[in-house]
Amino acid sequence: MFPNSSRICTLCSSKFIGCLSCTSTQCLSCVSSSDYLDKQNNSCGSTCPQSTFKDSSGTPPSNVCTACDSNCKTCEQVSTQCTSCNNDKYLQGTACQSSCDSSYYPNSDRKCTICSSNFPNCTQCTASQCFQCNLPYFFVEGQSTCQIQCPQGYGPISTATNNTCKPCTNNDCKSCQSPNLDLCDSCYPNSIKPYLSGTSCISSCASNEYVESATNKCILCSLKTQGCDTCTETACKSCSTQYLDVITSKCVDDCITLSLKPIETPIKKCVLDCVTIDPLMTFCVNCQTDANSKTICLECENVS
């Protein structure tokens, strides 16, 4: 109770809703131990008004409505643990800020959402588009995605802080090199220019090159076999100036040291000469001795 102006003791609850003890101007405690004292409105209830939170941290314990931090519209547990913000602020975690951090974007509720929740491995974004990715990931221009390597038709641009995939400026390139992205690293295998020669895509390799099947690159025959002029991926077919040893697919200066027979046309070769055969027709390249101790030819090279 409290004394009114007529010096009559008056029940607190008659002036302040749910109030147990009071002065003439202020409620001091509540009837129900589960109610919270709202000191701003001098009332007791199960809820607290906006911009305050339910506080039971006093000593001795008492339930009161305590004001939130000035930036908070609503809060809980402590004054600085915001759950929503005033109109000019954005909620990031439990703090109200003037703007979201660079790796966050504001949603329609003015809450800061981390970019990686919409765009995996993204560090800068809006609600609809990623702009930068975590290293070592690459930001793919035009796709708003972060990938560990550039997709087809793109080339990498890297700095100390950022990796970006930009479209190749040469449409023949399946992948390309910086800085201008016009030099090809690989070509589209089913295109009209499927083979990589240096940094260009071409329709066929030169006669002194072979196609490396794993990469579709044109490789000089002489890099595979010294002195080789034409070849496949597995064997030399002719030499620039030397003789081709058909047994080892190597280029040699002469056939004598190999106990082989030289032929000059249509290309210079060293072949096995097991039997006497018309040189205008064939030369033997594989032979054996038969049951009558006669040397016979099992395989012949056509030189016509």
PDB file of N, CA and C in Angstrom, residues 119-154:
ATOM      1  N   PHE A 119      26.076 -18.455 -51.788  1.00  0.00           N
ATOM      2  CA  PHE A 119      27.094 -18.747 -52.798  1.00  0.00           C
ATOM      3  C   PHE A 119      28.285 -19.387 -52.087  1.00  0.00           C
ATOM      4  N   PRO A 120      28.431 -20.709 -52.145  1.00  0.00           N
ATOM      5  CA  PRO A 120      29.521 -21.390 -51.433  1.00  0.00           C
ATOM      6  C   PRO A 120      30.891 -20.796 -51.762  1.00  0.00           C
ATOM      7  N   ASN A 121      31.686 -20.531 -50.718  1.00  0.00           N
ATOM      8  CA  ASN A 121      33.049 -19.998 -50.809  1.00  0.00           C
ATOM      9  C   ASN A 121      33.119 -18.551 -51.289  1.00  0.00           C
ATOM     10  N   CYS A 122      31.974 -17.850 -51.288  1.00  0.00           N
ATOM     11  CA  CYS A 122      31.927 -16.443 -51.703  1.00  0.00           C
ATOM     12  C   CYS A 122      32.225 -15.533 -50.516  1.00  0.00           C
ATOM     13  N   THR A 123      32.990 -14.429 -50.757  1.00  0.00           N
ATOM     14  CA  THR A 123      33.347 -13.494 -49.683  1.00  0.00           C
ATOM     15  C   THR A 123      32.769 -12.101 -49.882  1.00  0.00           C
ATOM     16  N   GLN A 124      32.325 -11.756 -51.088  1.00  0.00           N
ATOM     17  CA  GLN A 124      31.675 -10.470 -51.336  1.00  0.00           C
ATOM     18  C   GLN A 124      30.499 -10.698 -52.267  1.00  0.00           C
ATOM     19  N   CYS A 125      29.326 -10.110 -51.909  1.00  0.00           N
ATOM     20  CA  CYS A 125      28.132 -10.408 -52.701  1.00  0.00           C
ATOM     21  C   CYS A 125      27.019  -9.412 -52.423  1.00  0.00           C
ATOM     22  N   THR A 126      25.973  -9.501 -53.252  1.00  0.00           N
ATOM     23  CA  THR A 126      24.666  -8.940 -52.952  1.00  0.00           C
ATOM     24  C   THR A 126      23.736 -10.131 -52.751  1.00  0.00           C
ATOM     25  N   ALA A 127      22.449  -9.859 -52.596  1.00  0.00           N
ATOM     26  CA  ALA A 127      21.504 -10.962 -52.418  1.00  0.00           C
ATOM     27  C   ALA A 127      21.422 -11.840 -53.656  1.00  0.00           C
ATOM     28  N   SER A 128      21.784 -11.289 -54.835  1.00  0.00           N
ATOM     29  CA  SER A 128      21.595 -12.030 -56.084  1.00  0.00           C
ATOM     30  C   SER A 128      22.886 -12.363 -56.814  1.00  0.00           C
ATOM     31  N   GLN A 129      24.041 -11.858 -56.363  1.00  0.00           N
ATOM     32  CA  GLN A 129      25.261 -12.042 -57.146  1.00  0.00           C
ATOM     33  C   GLN A 129      26.496 -12.048 -56.255  1.00  0.00           C
ATOM     34  N   CYS A 130      27.409 -12.990 -56.563  1.00  0.00           N
ATOM     35  CA  CYS A 130      28.719 -13.052 -55.899  1.00  0.00           C
ATOM     36  C   CYS A 130      29.719 -12.222 -56.703  1.00  0.00           C
ATOM     37  N   PHE A 131      30.683 -11.597 -55.995  1.00  0.00           N
ATOM     38  CA  PHE A 131      31.693 -10.778 -56.659  1.00  0.00           C
ATOM     39  C   PHE A 131      33.121 -11.249 -56.395  1.00  0.00           C
ATOM     40  N   GLN A 132      33.336 -11.983 -55.309  1.00  0.00           N
ATOM     41  CA  GLN A 132      34.696 -12.402 -54.962  1.00  0.00           C
ATOM     42  C   GLN A 132      34.634 -13.676 -54.133  1.00  0.00           C
ATOM     43  N   CYS A 133      35.691 -14.501 -54.261  1.00  0.00           N
ATOM     44  CA  CYS A 133      35.696 -15.820 -53.610  1.00  0.00           C
ATOM     45  C   CYS A 133      36.892 -15.975 -52.678  1.00  0.00           C
ATOM     46  N   ASN A 134      36.744 -16.911 -51.752  1.00  0.00           N
ATOM     47  CA  ASN A 134      37.851 -17.311 -50.882  1.00  0.00           C
ATOM     48  C   ASN A 134      38.964 -17.936 -51.712  1.00  0.00           C
ATOM     49  N   LEU A 135      40.212 -17.563 -51.445  1.00  0.00           N
ATOM     50  CA  LEU A 135      41.334 -18.275 -52.059  1.00  0.00           C
ATOM     51  C   LEU A 135      41.389 -19.692 -51.488  1.00  0.00           C
ATOM     52  N   PRO A 136      41.692 -20.720 -52.288  1.00  0.00           N
ATOM     53  CA  PRO A 136      42.193 -20.662 -53.671  1.00  0.00           C
ATOM     54  C   PRO A 136      41.100 -20.706 -54.741  1.00  0.00           C
ATOM     55  N   TYR A 137      39.837 -20.492 -54.371  1.00  0.00           N
ATOM     56  CA  TYR A 137      38.745 -20.586 -55.338  1.00  0.00           C
ATOM     57  C   TYR A 137      38.769 -19.401 -56.306  1.00  0.00           C
ATOM     58  N   PHE A 138      38.244 -19.655 -57.519  1.00  0.00           N
ATOM     59  CA  PHE A 138      38.154 -18.638 -58.555  1.00  0.00           C
ATOM     60  C   PHE A 138      36.712 -18.148 -58.673  1.00  0.00           C
ATOM     61  N   PHE A 139      36.538 -16.818 -58.763  1.00  0.00           N
ATOM     62  CA  PHE A 139      35.230 -16.254 -59.088  1.00  0.00           C
ATOM     63  C   PHE A 139      35.043 -16.324 -60.598  1.00  0.00           C
ATOM     64  N   VAL A 140      33.950 -16.951 -61.052  1.00  0.00           N
ATOM     65  CA  VAL A 140      33.685 -17.119 -62.482  1.00  0.00           C
ATOM     66  C   VAL A 140      32.768 -15.990 -62.942  1.00  0.00           C
ATOM     67  N   GLU A 141      33.301 -15.101 -63.760  1.00  0.00           N
ATOM     68  CA  GLU A 141      32.519 -13.961 -64.244  1.00  0.00           C
ATOM     69  C   GLU A 141      31.288 -14.433 -65.007  1.00  0.00           C
ATOM     70  N   GLY A 142      30.160 -13.772 -64.740  1.00  0.00           N
ATOM     71  CA  GLY A 142      28.926 -14.081 -65.453  1.00  0.00           C
ATOM     72  C   GLY A 142      28.166 -15.262 -64.902  1.00  0.00           C
ATOM     73  N   GLN A 143      28.754 -15.994 -63.940  1.00  0.00           N
ATOM     74  CA  GLN A 143      28.081 -17.168 -63.378  1.00  0.00           C
ATOM     75  C   GLN A 143      27.800 -17.041 -61.883  1.00  0.00           C
ATOM     76  N   SER A 144      28.414 -16.046 -61.220  1.00  0.00           N
ATOM     77  CA  SER A 144      28.244 -15.848 -59.767  1.00  0.00           C
ATOM     78  C   SER A 144      28.536 -17.122 -58.982  1.00  0.00           C
ATOM     79  N   THR A 145      29.576 -17.840 -59.392  1.00  0.00           N
ATOM     80  CA  THR A 145      29.967 -19.061 -58.683  1.00  0.00           C
ATOM     81  C   THR A 145      31.447 -19.007 -58.335  1.00  0.00           C
ATOM     82  N   CYS A 146      31.838 -19.796 -57.351  1.00  0.00           N
ATOM     83  CA  CYS A 146      33.240 -19.950 -56.959  1.00  0.00           C
ATOM     84  C   CYS A 146      33.653 -21.386 -57.267  1.00  0.00           C
ATOM     85  N   GLN A 147      34.702 -21.549 -58.075  1.00  0.00           N
ATOM     86  CA  GLN A 147      35.141 -22.882 -58.472  1.00  0.00           C
ATOM     87  C   GLN A 147      36.644 -23.020 -58.240  1.00  0.00           C
ATOM     88  N   ILE A 148      37.086 -24.244 -58.030  1.00  0.00           N
ATOM     89  CA  ILE A 148      38.493 -24.501 -57.730  1.00  0.00           C
ATOM     90  C   ILE A 148      39.359 -24.340 -58.973  1.00  0.00           C
ATOM     91  N   GLN A 149      38.757 -24.421 -60.181  1.00  0.00           N
ATOM     92  CA  GLN A 149      39.467 -24.140 -61.425  1.00  0.00           C
ATOM     93  C   GLN A 149      38.479 -23.559 -62.425  1.00  0.00           C
ATOM     94  N   CYS A 150      39.012 -22.918 -63.456  1.00  0.00           N
ATOM     95  CA  CYS A 150      38.147 -22.251 -64.431  1.00  0.00           C
ATOM     96  C   CYS A 150      37.431 -23.272 -65.315  1.00  0.00           C
ATOM     97  N   PRO A 151      36.152 -23.016 -65.675  1.00  0.00           N
ATOM     98  CA  PRO A 151      35.423 -23.909 -66.579  1.00  0.00           C
ATOM     99  C   PRO A 151      35.874 -23.719 -68.025  1.00  0.00           C
ATOM    100  N   GLN A 152      35.326 -24.525 -68.922  1.00  0.00           N
ATOM    101  CA  GLN A 152      35.666 -24.432 -70.342  1.00  0.00           C
ATOM    102  C   GLN A 152      35.366 -23.031 -70.873  1.00  0.00           C
ATOM    103  N   GLY A 153      36.279 -22.533 -71.721  1.00  0.00           N
ATOM    104  CA  GLY A 153      36.079 -21.226 -72.337  1.00  0.00           C
ATOM    105  C   GLY A 153      36.546 -20.062 -71.488  1.00  0.00           C
ATOM    106  N   TYR A 154      37.150 -20.357 -70.334  1.00  0.00           N
ATOM    107  CA  TYR A 154      37.621 -19.310 -69.426  1.00  0.00           C
ATOM    108  C   TYR A 154      39.115 -19.465 -69.152  1.00  0.00           C
TER     109      TYR A 154
END
